Amino acid sequence: MPAPTVEAPPTAAGLDLERTRRTIRLGRAGVWACLLAGPAALALALTAPTATVVTQDAPAPALSAAAAVAPADPSGYVAEFADAWLRSDADVPDSTSAMRALRLAPGVALPEPAEASKGPQKVTAVRSVHRSGNQWTVTVAAQYADGVRYFAMPVTASASGGTIAVTGTPALVAAPAVAKSAPPAYKVDVPDGPLTDTIKDFLTAYLAGSGEVDRYLAPQTSLAALTPAVADQVDVETVTAREKTAAAGHVASDSTRVHVTANVSARTKSGTWPLAYELTLAARGGRWEIAALTSGGGAAK
């Protein structure tokens, strides 16, 4: 019988050839898989629900530093110039006042005061109008022994206030018109009672240092008394309110707030002074408490 065939072990070249064939077969399978997957993927894309993408509105761009800065009011600079200008003399250009005026406003003509005239006692800026861009008009009041005179002058000022110049000779003008008083916001007369008693005790502690201010304040309200105390005695003359609740004569229910103006007389070593205070009072636990002091445009809360 024939001898069995013994297969020779694969050579290195044969192994490389087999690997190459296997790679080709895998590559072909991958290509067919991609071709088959293409239509399926296309069909899936067509039948799948459309995804909704929610986007947030972009935040508004922040203002640049230059845009956020309000134009600098040049009234203080102008008052300084006006004081020097009104005290200067064109015949004495090397005087301190004249040189100061010319430094602050080069080219502006100097006045020629009479020999007997004196400079102003005081110069104060009373009106400042921003025209457009860097253009302003500033009016100052000059206090003399025989009255007050008003001068208006054109000014150029950069937004930052770094460069300011009076660009023209001052003009003597009439006094600014006095605005009409607004109708009073406090129309309800408040009679003597717990509310006025609280106001008197609080203002006595606040102005005269009699007692602790804190004992009259509502929770979360902070206010320091005047130090040193300026009044020897405080008398409440009248109290008017916005709300009718303040005139009820008794303490309202908790959390009720009323807004009042208290006109008082403060007696001090230098005399008696009429003063007015805008106050907010809150009811709590059967008594009125000071919740805010808003006199003078500020607020203590």
mmCIF file of N, CA and C in Angstrom, residues 22 24 44 69 92 119 125 137 152 164 170 201 205 212 222 233-234 254-255 262 295:
data_model
loop_
_atom_site.group_PDB
_atom_site.id
_atom_site.type_symbol
_atom_site.label_atom_id
_atom_site.label_comp_id
_atom_site.label_asym_id
_atom_site.label_seq_id
_atom_site.Cartn_x
_atom_site.Cartn_y
_atom_site.Cartn_z
ATOM 1 N N ARG A 22 -6.301 36.328 3.844
ATOM 2 C CA ARG A 22 -7.276 36.572 4.900
ATOM 3 C C ARG A 22 -7.613 38.067 4.972
ATOM 4 N N ILE A 24 -7.508 40.185 2.518
ATOM 5 C CA ILE A 24 -8.327 40.538 1.356
ATOM 6 C C ILE A 24 -9.772 40.141 1.595
ATOM 7 N N LEU A 44 -33.110 54.758 7.693
ATOM 8 C CA LEU A 44 -33.277 55.122 9.104
ATOM 9 C C LEU A 44 -33.286 56.622 9.293
ATOM 10 N N VAL A 69 -19.261 104.752 31.204
ATOM 11 C CA VAL A 69 -18.906 105.879 32.053
ATOM 12 C C VAL A 69 -19.706 107.106 31.646
ATOM 13 N N VAL A 92 -3.204 143.795 35.450
ATOM 14 C CA VAL A 92 -2.200 143.104 36.269
ATOM 15 C C VAL A 92 -2.204 141.620 35.870
ATOM 16 N N GLY A 119 -13.450 141.547 45.035
ATOM 17 C CA GLY A 119 -13.791 140.256 44.463
ATOM 18 C C GLY A 119 -14.993 139.640 45.140
ATOM 19 N N ALA A 125 -20.972 126.769 41.726
ATOM 20 C CA ALA A 125 -21.661 126.283 40.529
ATOM 21 C C ALA A 125 -23.094 125.922 40.898
ATOM 22 N N THR A 137 -22.608 123.647 29.300
ATOM 23 C CA THR A 137 -22.771 125.032 29.742
ATOM 24 C C THR A 137 -22.927 125.004 31.254
ATOM 25 N N ALA A 152 -22.678 132.440 33.015
ATOM 26 C CA ALA A 152 -22.717 131.166 32.294
ATOM 27 C C ALA A 152 -21.548 131.134 31.328
ATOM 28 N N ILE A 164 -10.440 119.343 30.529
ATOM 29 C CA ILE A 164 -11.545 120.299 30.648
ATOM 30 C C ILE A 164 -11.007 121.670 30.260
ATOM 31 N N PRO A 170 -17.093 134.312 29.880
ATOM 32 C CA PRO A 170 -18.349 134.174 30.626
ATOM 33 C C PRO A 170 -19.392 135.196 30.206
ATOM 34 N N ASP A 201 -39.707 110.074 70.637
ATOM 35 C CA ASP A 201 -38.694 109.352 71.407
ATOM 36 C C ASP A 201 -37.492 108.986 70.524
ATOM 37 N N ALA A 205 -33.645 110.518 70.886
ATOM 38 C CA ALA A 205 -32.458 109.665 71.009
ATOM 39 C C ALA A 205 -31.474 109.937 69.870
ATOM 40 N N GLU A 212 -31.219 104.954 73.871
ATOM 41 C CA GLU A 212 -30.611 104.205 72.790
ATOM 42 C C GLU A 212 -31.496 104.235 71.549
ATOM 43 N N SER A 222 -30.734 99.452 60.695
ATOM 44 C CA SER A 222 -29.520 99.903 61.385
ATOM 45 C C SER A 222 -29.366 101.406 61.198
ATOM 46 N N GLN A 233 -33.048 119.524 73.281
ATOM 47 C CA GLN A 233 -34.452 119.143 73.371
ATOM 48 C C GLN A 233 -35.033 119.062 71.968
ATOM 49 N N VAL A 234 -35.932 118.100 71.755
ATOM 50 C CA VAL A 234 -36.591 117.918 70.457
ATOM 51 C C VAL A 234 -38.088 117.920 70.681
ATOM 52 N N ASP A 254 -49.727 93.862 62.773
ATOM 53 C CA ASP A 254 -48.322 93.600 62.457
ATOM 54 C C ASP A 254 -48.058 93.665 60.956
ATOM 55 N N SER A 255 -46.870 94.158 60.620
ATOM 56 C CA SER A 255 -46.369 94.274 59.241
ATOM 57 C C SER A 255 -46.961 95.454 58.482
ATOM 58 N N ALA A 262 -42.148 114.221 59.627
ATOM 59 C CA ALA A 262 -42.243 114.822 60.955
ATOM 60 C C ALA A 262 -41.507 116.155 60.948
ATOM 61 N N SER A 295 -34.691 110.951 55.012
ATOM 62 C CA SER A 295 -34.450 112.374 54.855
ATOM 63 C C SER A 295 -33.119 112.627 54.187
#
